[in-house]
mmCIF file of C-alpha atoms and ligand atoms in Angstrom:
data_model
loop_
_atom_site.group_PDB
_atom_site.id
_atom_site.type_symbol
_atom_site.label_atom_id
_atom_site.label_comp_id
_atom_site.label_asym_id
_atom_site.label_seq_id
_atom_site.Cartn_x
_atom_site.Cartn_y
_atom_site.Cartn_z
ATOM 1 C CA MET A 10 -0.415 0.167 0.014
ATOM 2 C CA GLY A 11 1.521 3.335 -1.249
ATOM 3 C CA ALA A 12 1.523 6.313 1.386
ATOM 4 C CA LEU A 13 -2.377 7.155 2.716
ATOM 5 C CA THR A 14 -4.001 10.644 3.127
ATOM 6 C CA LEU A 15 -6.398 10.165 6.696
ATOM 7 C CA PRO A 16 -9.446 11.968 6.616
ATOM 8 C CA THR A 17 -9.668 15.823 8.322
ATOM 9 C CA GLY A 18 -11.907 17.313 10.484
ATOM 10 C CA ILE A 19 -15.742 15.830 10.366
ATOM 11 C CA GLY A 20 -13.600 12.371 7.934
ATOM 12 C CA TYR A 21 -12.168 12.287 10.982
ATOM 13 C CA THR A 22 -14.549 11.390 12.758
ATOM 14 C CA ALA A 23 -15.219 8.160 10.482
ATOM 15 C CA MET A 24 -11.831 6.840 11.976
ATOM 16 C CA ILE A 25 -13.133 7.166 15.128
ATOM 17 C CA ALA A 26 -16.037 5.367 14.731
ATOM 18 C CA ALA A 27 -13.357 2.696 12.734
ATOM 19 C CA TYR A 28 -11.648 2.816 15.641
ATOM 20 C CA ALA A 29 -14.555 2.437 18.364
ATOM 21 C CA ARG A 30 -16.036 -0.720 16.149
ATOM 22 C CA ALA A 31 -11.877 -2.579 15.706
ATOM 23 C CA GLN A 32 -12.421 -2.159 19.743
ATOM 24 C CA GLU A 33 -15.595 -4.004 20.043
ATOM 25 C CA ALA A 34 -14.151 -7.058 18.581
ATOM 26 C CA LYS A 35 -11.559 -7.301 21.214
ATOM 27 C CA GLN A 36 -14.818 -7.198 23.777
ATOM 28 C CA ASP A 37 -15.922 -10.018 26.234
ATOM 29 C CA ASN A 38 -19.069 -10.977 23.806
ATOM 30 C CA PRO A 39 -18.970 -7.976 21.529
ATOM 31 C CA LEU A 40 -22.087 -7.270 20.089
ATOM 32 C CA PHE A 41 -20.299 -7.268 16.563
ATOM 33 C CA VAL A 42 -17.385 -8.249 14.506
ATOM 34 C CA ASP A 43 -16.021 -5.507 12.312
ATOM 35 C CA PRO A 44 -12.795 -7.243 11.217
ATOM 36 C CA LEU A 45 -10.917 -4.627 8.191
ATOM 37 C CA ALA A 46 -12.544 -1.979 11.040
ATOM 38 C CA ASP A 47 -8.553 -3.242 12.714
ATOM 39 C CA LEU A 48 -7.191 -2.617 8.934
ATOM 40 C CA PHE A 49 -8.093 1.535 9.188
ATOM 41 C CA VAL A 50 -6.425 1.331 11.652
ATOM 42 C CA ALA A 51 -3.850 -0.755 11.167
ATOM 43 C CA ALA A 52 -3.151 1.957 7.978
ATOM 44 C CA ALA A 53 -3.673 4.576 9.828
ATOM 45 C CA THR A 54 -0.856 4.235 13.084
ATOM 46 C CA GLY A 55 1.185 1.638 11.717
ATOM 47 C CA LEU A 56 -0.437 -1.061 13.360
ATOM 48 C CA VAL A 57 0.467 -5.041 12.584
ATOM 49 C CA PRO A 58 -3.140 -6.216 12.706
ATOM 50 C CA GLY A 59 -4.985 -8.297 15.568
ATOM 51 C CA THR A 60 -3.187 -6.240 17.919
ATOM 52 C CA ASN A 61 -3.990 -3.977 20.466
ATOM 53 C CA LEU A 62 -5.012 -1.123 19.767
ATOM 54 C CA PRO A 63 -2.855 2.204 19.948
ATOM 55 C CA ARG A 64 -3.111 5.416 20.413
ATOM 56 C CA LEU A 65 -4.308 7.239 17.558
ATOM 57 C CA GLY A 66 -4.033 11.030 17.533
ATOM 58 C CA PRO A 67 -7.256 12.584 20.283
ATOM 59 C CA ILE A 68 -8.949 9.274 20.720
ATOM 60 C CA ARG A 69 -8.661 8.199 24.378
ATOM 61 C CA ILE A 70 -8.981 4.146 25.205
ATOM 62 C CA ASP A 71 -8.531 3.867 29.381
ATOM 63 C CA ASP A 72 -10.713 3.674 31.448
ATOM 64 C CA GLU A 73 -10.909 7.277 33.028
ATOM 65 C CA SER A 74 -12.465 8.323 29.999
ATOM 66 C CA LEU A 75 -15.156 9.446 29.809
ATOM 67 C CA LEU A 76 -15.847 10.874 25.874
ATOM 68 C CA TRP A 77 -14.763 7.933 24.896
ATOM 69 C CA ASP A 78 -17.159 5.783 27.470
ATOM 70 C CA PHE A 79 -19.467 8.067 25.757
ATOM 71 C CA LEU A 80 -17.912 6.928 21.695
ATOM 72 C CA SER A 81 -17.318 4.168 22.170
ATOM 73 C CA ALA A 82 -20.971 3.025 23.770
ATOM 74 C CA LEU A 83 -22.490 5.524 20.702
ATOM 75 C CA PHE A 84 -20.793 3.852 17.022
ATOM 76 C CA CYS A 85 -20.781 0.410 18.581
ATOM 77 C CA GLY A 86 -24.191 0.416 20.663
ATOM 78 C CA ARG A 87 -26.046 1.919 17.371
ATOM 79 C CA THR A 88 -24.731 -0.240 15.322
ATOM 80 C CA PRO A 89 -26.628 -4.283 15.796
ATOM 81 C CA PHE A 90 -29.801 -2.098 15.910
ATOM 82 C CA PHE A 91 -28.558 -0.778 11.475
ATOM 83 C CA ASP A 92 -27.690 -4.725 11.084
ATOM 84 C CA ALA A 93 -30.917 -5.962 12.328
ATOM 85 C CA HIS A 94 -33.222 -3.812 9.908
ATOM 86 C CA ILE A 95 -30.656 -3.866 7.669
ATOM 87 C CA LYS A 96 -30.816 -7.656 7.469
ATOM 88 C CA GLN A 97 -35.426 -8.059 7.949
ATOM 89 C CA HIS A 98 -35.265 -5.844 4.884
ATOM 90 C CA VAL A 99 -32.915 -8.001 2.915
ATOM 91 C CA GLY A 100 -34.790 -10.985 3.930
ATOM 92 C CA ALA A 101 -38.316 -9.130 2.779
ATOM 93 C CA GLY A 102 -36.547 -8.566 -1.218
ATOM 94 C CA ILE A 103 -34.557 -5.130 -0.591
ATOM 95 C CA ARG A 104 -31.702 -5.467 -3.098
ATOM 96 C CA GLN A 105 -30.195 -1.774 -3.283
ATOM 97 C CA ILE A 106 -29.208 0.051 -0.277
ATOM 98 C CA VAL A 107 -27.808 3.517 -0.668
ATOM 99 C CA ILE A 108 -26.079 4.355 2.593
ATOM 100 C CA LEU A 109 -25.116 8.298 2.772
ATOM 101 C CA ALA A 110 -22.258 9.881 4.444
ATOM 102 C CA ALA A 111 -20.805 5.663 4.293
ATOM 103 C CA GLY A 112 -16.922 7.138 6.068
ATOM 104 C CA LEU A 113 -15.188 3.821 6.510
ATOM 105 C CA ASP A 114 -18.672 1.529 6.965
ATOM 106 C CA THR A 115 -17.884 -1.947 5.978
ATOM 107 C CA ARG A 116 -21.426 -3.783 6.256
ATOM 108 C CA ALA A 117 -21.094 -4.457 2.003
ATOM 109 C CA PHE A 118 -17.734 -6.920 3.478
ATOM 110 C CA ARG A 119 -19.140 -8.088 7.155
ATOM 111 C CA MET A 120 -23.009 -8.552 6.392
ATOM 112 C CA ASN A 121 -22.797 -11.221 3.621
ATOM 113 C CA LEU A 122 -25.647 -8.988 2.220
ATOM 114 C CA PRO A 123 -26.715 -11.400 -1.347
ATOM 115 C CA ALA A 124 -24.511 -11.274 -3.937
ATOM 116 C CA THR A 125 -27.119 -9.477 -5.665
ATOM 117 C CA THR A 126 -27.676 -7.193 -3.645
ATOM 118 C CA THR A 127 -25.565 -3.284 -4.446
ATOM 119 C CA VAL A 128 -25.326 -1.328 -1.847
ATOM 120 C CA TYR A 129 -24.163 2.831 -2.959
ATOM 121 C CA GLU A 130 -21.621 4.617 -0.337
ATOM 122 C CA ILE A 131 -21.659 8.325 -0.421
ATOM 123 C CA ASP A 132 -19.284 10.445 1.302
ATOM 124 C CA THR A 133 -16.634 12.429 0.673
ATOM 125 C CA PRO A 134 -13.806 11.376 -2.274
ATOM 126 C CA GLU A 135 -11.019 12.079 0.791
ATOM 127 C CA VAL A 136 -12.500 9.659 3.604
ATOM 128 C CA LEU A 137 -13.840 7.364 -0.699
ATOM 129 C CA ASP A 138 -10.052 7.566 -1.361
ATOM 130 C CA PHE A 139 -8.460 6.351 1.665
ATOM 131 C CA LYS A 140 -10.961 3.252 2.353
ATOM 132 C CA ALA A 141 -10.272 2.298 -1.321
ATOM 133 C CA ALA A 142 -6.854 2.557 -0.033
ATOM 134 C CA VAL A 143 -6.679 0.268 2.437
ATOM 135 C CA LEU A 144 -9.694 -2.089 1.280
ATOM 136 C CA ALA A 145 -8.109 -2.373 -2.341
ATOM 137 C CA ASP A 146 -7.364 -6.841 -1.635
ATOM 138 C CA GLU A 147 -11.174 -6.707 -0.280
ATOM 139 C CA GLN A 148 -14.086 -8.661 -1.989
ATOM 140 C CA PRO A 149 -17.331 -7.181 -0.722
ATOM 141 C CA THR A 150 -19.873 -10.268 -1.087
ATOM 142 C CA ALA A 151 -22.940 -8.181 -2.387
ATOM 143 C CA THR A 152 -21.791 -5.043 -5.627
ATOM 144 C CA ARG A 153 -20.060 -1.702 -4.819
ATOM 145 C CA VAL A 154 -20.831 0.975 -5.584
ATOM 146 C CA ALA A 155 -18.276 3.964 -3.743
ATOM 147 C CA VAL A 156 -19.826 7.705 -4.787
ATOM 148 C CA PRO A 157 -17.756 10.833 -4.354
ATOM 149 C CA ALA A 158 -20.557 13.310 -3.198
ATOM 150 C CA ASP A 159 -21.353 16.403 -1.078
ATOM 151 C CA LEU A 160 -24.609 15.767 0.399
ATOM 152 C CA ARG A 161 -24.577 18.933 0.688
ATOM 153 C CA GLU A 162 -24.653 19.425 -2.954
ATOM 154 C CA ASP A 163 -26.539 18.178 -5.727
ATOM 155 C CA TRP A 164 -25.621 13.643 -4.673
ATOM 156 C CA ALA A 165 -28.652 12.668 -6.298
ATOM 157 C CA GLY A 166 -26.981 13.365 -9.700
ATOM 158 C CA ALA A 167 -23.989 11.694 -8.960
ATOM 159 C CA LEU A 168 -25.925 8.846 -7.643
ATOM 160 C CA THR A 169 -27.766 8.312 -10.331
ATOM 161 C CA ALA A 170 -25.011 8.513 -12.877
ATOM 162 C CA ALA A 171 -23.324 5.242 -10.911
ATOM 163 C CA GLY A 172 -26.124 3.698 -11.687
ATOM 164 C CA PHE A 173 -28.431 3.982 -8.248
ATOM 165 C CA ARG A 174 -32.468 2.923 -9.689
ATOM 166 C CA PRO A 175 -35.198 5.693 -8.749
ATOM 167 C CA ASN A 176 -37.887 3.102 -9.234
ATOM 168 C CA VAL A 177 -35.782 -0.096 -7.127
ATOM 169 C CA ARG A 178 -37.099 -0.424 -3.782
ATOM 170 C CA THR A 179 -34.553 0.903 -1.922
ATOM 171 C CA LEU A 180 -33.151 0.768 1.844
ATOM 172 C CA TRP A 181 -31.590 4.329 2.782
ATOM 173 C CA LEU A 182 -29.149 4.767 5.849
ATOM 174 C CA VAL A 183 -28.477 8.139 7.233
ATOM 175 C CA GLU A 184 -26.265 7.029 10.513
ATOM 176 C CA GLY A 185 -23.611 9.732 12.166
ATOM 177 C CA LEU A 186 -24.072 12.475 9.313
ATOM 178 C CA LEU A 187 -27.939 14.147 10.867
ATOM 179 C CA MET A 188 -25.953 15.492 14.012
ATOM 180 C CA TYR A 189 -23.374 17.961 11.208
ATOM 181 C CA PHE A 190 -26.335 19.315 9.087
ATOM 182 C CA ASP A 191 -28.796 22.208 10.513
ATOM 183 C CA ALA A 192 -32.860 21.858 10.185
ATOM 184 C CA ALA A 193 -31.834 23.504 5.971
ATOM 185 C CA ALA A 194 -29.474 20.923 5.234
ATOM 186 C CA ALA A 195 -31.460 18.304 6.926
ATOM 187 C CA ASP A 196 -34.378 19.123 5.458
ATOM 188 C CA ASN A 197 -32.741 19.170 1.999
ATOM 189 C CA LEU A 198 -31.225 15.430 2.749
ATOM 190 C CA LEU A 199 -34.636 14.529 3.186
ATOM 191 C CA ALA A 200 -35.933 15.802 0.669
ATOM 192 C CA THR A 201 -34.307 14.316 -1.720
ATOM 193 C CA ILE A 202 -34.300 10.887 -0.674
ATOM 194 C CA SER A 203 -38.451 10.994 -0.949
ATOM 195 C CA SER A 204 -38.106 11.835 -4.370
ATOM 196 C CA LEU A 205 -35.311 9.339 -5.350
ATOM 197 C CA SER A 206 -38.305 6.908 -3.190
ATOM 198 C CA LEU A 207 -40.635 4.351 -4.076
ATOM 199 C CA PRO A 208 -43.801 4.021 -1.098
ATOM 200 C CA ALA A 209 -42.648 1.186 0.913
ATOM 201 C CA ASN A 210 -38.305 1.927 1.164
ATOM 202 C CA GLY A 211 -37.483 2.030 4.117
ATOM 203 C CA LEU A 212 -34.773 4.371 6.144
ATOM 204 C CA LEU A 213 -32.629 4.065 8.567
ATOM 205 C CA THR A 214 -32.007 7.590 10.667
ATOM 206 C CA GLU A 215 -29.469 8.725 13.454
ATOM 207 C CA THR A 216 -30.691 11.749 14.853
ATOM 208 C CA ILE A 217 -30.309 14.985 17.478
ATOM 209 C CA ILE A 218 -32.453 15.938 20.091
ATOM 210 C CA ARG A 219 -30.772 18.872 20.221
ATOM 211 C CA LYS A 220 -27.574 20.454 20.264
ATOM 212 C CA PRO A 221 -24.321 19.439 22.742
ATOM 213 C CA VAL A 222 -22.283 22.484 24.293
ATOM 214 C CA MET A 223 -19.317 21.913 26.203
ATOM 215 C CA GLN A 224 -21.285 22.857 29.426
ATOM 216 C CA ASP A 225 -22.160 19.847 28.959
ATOM 217 C CA VAL A 226 -18.911 17.729 30.163
ATOM 218 C CA PRO A 227 -17.913 20.863 32.132
ATOM 219 C CA GLU A 228 -14.779 18.509 33.433
ATOM 220 C CA ILE A 229 -13.934 17.565 29.867
ATOM 221 C CA VAL A 230 -11.922 21.078 29.102
ATOM 222 C CA GLY A 231 -8.378 21.493 29.886
ATOM 223 C CA SER A 232 -8.204 17.483 29.561
ATOM 224 C CA GLU A 233 -7.213 15.696 27.839
ATOM 225 C CA ASP A 234 -10.328 14.700 26.052
ATOM 226 C CA GLU A 235 -10.723 18.852 24.786
ATOM 227 C CA ALA A 236 -9.278 18.338 21.550
ATOM 228 C CA VAL A 237 -11.891 15.098 20.078
ATOM 229 C CA THR A 238 -14.473 16.792 21.619
ATOM 230 C CA ARG A 239 -14.274 20.504 20.704
ATOM 231 C CA LEU A 240 -13.811 18.175 16.941
ATOM 232 C CA PHE A 241 -16.458 17.197 17.257
ATOM 233 C CA MET A 242 -19.150 19.744 18.860
ATOM 234 C CA GLU A 243 -18.082 22.556 16.151
ATOM 235 C CA ALA A 244 -18.724 20.143 14.096
ATOM 236 C CA PHE A 245 -23.094 19.248 15.418
ATOM 237 C CA ARG A 246 -26.045 21.491 14.551
ATOM 238 C CA THR A 247 -29.504 22.669 15.623
ATOM 239 C CA PRO A 248 -31.847 19.679 14.304
ATOM 240 C CA PRO A 249 -34.854 20.165 12.284
ATOM 241 C CA TYR A 250 -37.135 18.512 14.958
ATOM 242 C CA ARG A 251 -37.176 17.256 18.482
ATOM 243 C CA ASN A 252 -39.261 15.021 17.580
ATOM 244 C CA VAL A 253 -38.205 12.154 14.185
ATOM 245 C CA GLY A 254 -41.567 10.651 14.044
ATOM 246 C CA ASP A 255 -42.399 14.967 13.424
ATOM 247 C CA TRP A 256 -39.771 15.333 11.082
ATOM 248 C CA MET A 257 -40.599 12.535 9.246
ATOM 249 C CA SER A 258 -44.280 13.117 8.978
ATOM 250 C CA SER A 259 -43.017 16.305 7.529
ATOM 251 C CA GLN A 260 -42.030 14.065 4.055
ATOM 252 C CA ARG A 261 -44.775 11.545 3.675
ATOM 253 C CA TRP A 262 -42.237 9.099 5.871
ATOM 254 C CA ARG A 263 -43.945 6.682 8.521
ATOM 255 C CA CYS A 264 -41.309 6.360 12.105
ATOM 256 C CA ASP A 265 -42.372 3.174 12.792
ATOM 257 C CA GLU A 266 -39.645 2.796 15.755
ATOM 258 C CA ALA A 267 -37.162 5.084 16.597
ATOM 259 C CA VAL A 268 -35.191 4.276 20.765
ATOM 260 C CA THR A 269 -33.170 6.616 22.369
ATOM 261 C CA LEU A 270 -29.770 6.251 22.585
ATOM 262 C CA ALA A 271 -29.422 5.302 26.385
ATOM 263 C CA GLU A 272 -32.360 2.968 25.258
ATOM 264 C CA GLN A 273 -30.614 0.792 22.577
ATOM 265 C CA LEU A 274 -27.608 0.352 24.780
ATOM 266 C CA THR A 275 -30.440 -1.368 27.542
ATOM 267 C CA ARG A 276 -31.367 -3.550 24.713
ATOM 268 C CA VAL A 277 -27.742 -4.858 23.740
ATOM 269 C CA ASN A 278 -27.163 -5.128 27.824
ATOM 270 C CA ARG A 279 -24.479 -2.830 27.281
ATOM 271 C CA PRO A 280 -23.800 -0.206 30.438
ATOM 272 C CA ILE A 281 -25.174 3.256 29.995
ATOM 273 C CA PRO A 282 -22.466 4.899 29.487
ATOM 274 C CA GLU A 283 -21.216 8.060 32.122
ATOM 275 C CA ILE A 284 -22.452 11.027 30.894
ATOM 276 C CA VAL A 285 -25.942 9.557 29.921
ATOM 277 C CA ARG A 286 -26.358 8.418 33.117
ATOM 278 C CA ARG A 287 -25.243 12.153 34.784
ATOM 279 C CA CYS A 288 -27.427 13.268 33.016
ATOM 280 C CA ALA A 289 -31.246 13.819 33.050
ATOM 281 C CA ALA A 290 -31.870 13.120 29.154
ATOM 282 C CA ASP A 291 -28.108 11.591 27.150
ATOM 283 C CA PRO A 292 -26.808 14.979 26.683
ATOM 284 C CA PHE A 293 -26.252 14.545 22.542
ATOM 285 C CA GLY A 294 -29.841 13.332 22.883
ATOM 286 C CA THR A 295 -28.536 10.371 20.040
ATOM 287 C CA VAL A 296 -32.422 9.136 17.812
ATOM 288 C CA LEU A 297 -31.857 5.488 15.594
ATOM 289 C CA ALA A 298 -35.198 4.631 14.274
ATOM 290 C CA SER A 299 -36.539 2.528 11.371
ATOM 291 C CA SER A 300 -39.701 4.947 8.323
ATOM 292 C CA VAL A 301 -41.270 3.602 6.013
ATOM 293 C CA LYS A 302 -41.672 5.899 3.001
ATOM 294 C CA LEU A 303 -46.015 6.841 2.497
ATOM 295 C CA GLN A 304 -47.649 7.427 -0.548
ATOM 296 C CA ASP A 305 -48.105 11.160 -1.549
HETATM 297 C C1 LIG B 486 -19.059 9.383 11.746
HETATM 298 S S1 LIG B 486 -18.511 9.922 9.756
HETATM 299 C C2 LIG B 486 -20.229 8.286 10.340
HETATM 300 C C3 LIG B 486 -19.332 7.690 8.960
HETATM 301 C C4 LIG B 486 -20.361 5.949 9.044
HETATM 302 N N1 LIG B 486 -21.908 6.539 8.675
HETATM 303 C C5 LIG B 486 -20.295 5.215 9.984
HETATM 304 O O1 LIG B 486 -21.005 5.224 10.981
HETATM 305 O O2 LIG B 486 -19.398 4.837 11.130
HETATM 306 C C6 LIG B 486 -19.164 10.667 9.881
HETATM 307 C C7 LIG B 486 -18.990 11.230 8.020
HETATM 308 O O3 LIG B 486 -19.549 11.425 7.391
HETATM 309 C C8 LIG B 486 -18.782 12.378 5.828
HETATM 310 N N2 LIG B 486 -19.389 13.317 5.834
HETATM 311 C C9 LIG B 486 -20.015 15.026 6.592
HETATM 312 N N3 LIG B 486 -20.039 15.493 6.334
HETATM 313 C C10 LIG B 486 -20.662 15.265 4.458
HETATM 314 C C11 LIG B 486 -20.891 15.738 3.217
HETATM 315 N N4 LIG B 486 -21.356 16.715 3.949
HETATM 316 N N5 LIG B 486 -21.561 15.653 2.682
HETATM 317 C C12 LIG B 486 -20.272 13.597 2.269
HETATM 318 N N6 LIG B 486 -19.736 13.177 3.444
HETATM 319 C C13 LIG B 486 -19.767 13.985 4.342
HETATM 320 C C14 LIG B 486 -17.374 12.772 6.681
HETATM 321 O O4 LIG B 486 -16.433 12.276 6.128
HETATM 322 C C15 LIG B 486 -17.892 11.453 8.239
HETATM 323 O O5 LIG B 486 -17.519 9.701 6.255
#
């Protein structure tokens, strides 16, 4: 593998999510195993795959990191929710999946999706180039199509040019993106998804209820975790709705299931992180949801 350029800024959050997934495989009773996550960490750190993870930039994985305790619970706790819904949709016959802001998601490789499935992965050229370089020797079980595009611009054109068929039943996944979009950008994104969707299409989302602020985690200010906390906080925007069901119905989708991060962690038998427990509500207000497109 030649010299690699690591994604920066929001793109770097994809690296942090992959790091969390690599770490998950090393837990007792992991919620899932993502073997390729180790490859991304290895590429970023020079690590020999399969050995213990070293520190990666501002990421800390020792027991004293309130932030990492939270981030790893978020990044790993949400995975089984989306995996289960993807399996259900694929079981029901869906063969076209679009992952918006796919980052270093490896579902096209690790979920044993049928070979007749096409997975479109949209992200920035920077992230997709890094991913392509690291995964050059790996084979997905499904057809995987990388679509470099800015999800605030005309990404529908890029997706269609890449082969996406709007007249085919589709499952959309928007995990780890909407917190970076303000209300107008999120509404535009949902409008574009809707314009490319048939009735009964599925949409899986992760949204936040409110924009978090540094005052939610006062003890992190001045600690080693401050830099990565600021990376996230400064990128977060105010969401369009506090209730994902209301947002979905505003554009003719029906939300069938919505769980908070705390509820999801309880479902998968994982402890609620201190940051979530200490505040009356999850400070990042994460909600995972599954919705279905209605007739216009
Ligand atoms: C936290 S990562 C989540 C990645 C992946 N969905 C996951 O859960 O591992 C956020 C991703 O959003 C992508 N992203 C943010 N804004 C974007 C935009 N305007 N257009 C395309 N991708 C964007 C970043 O490049 C990054 O890969």
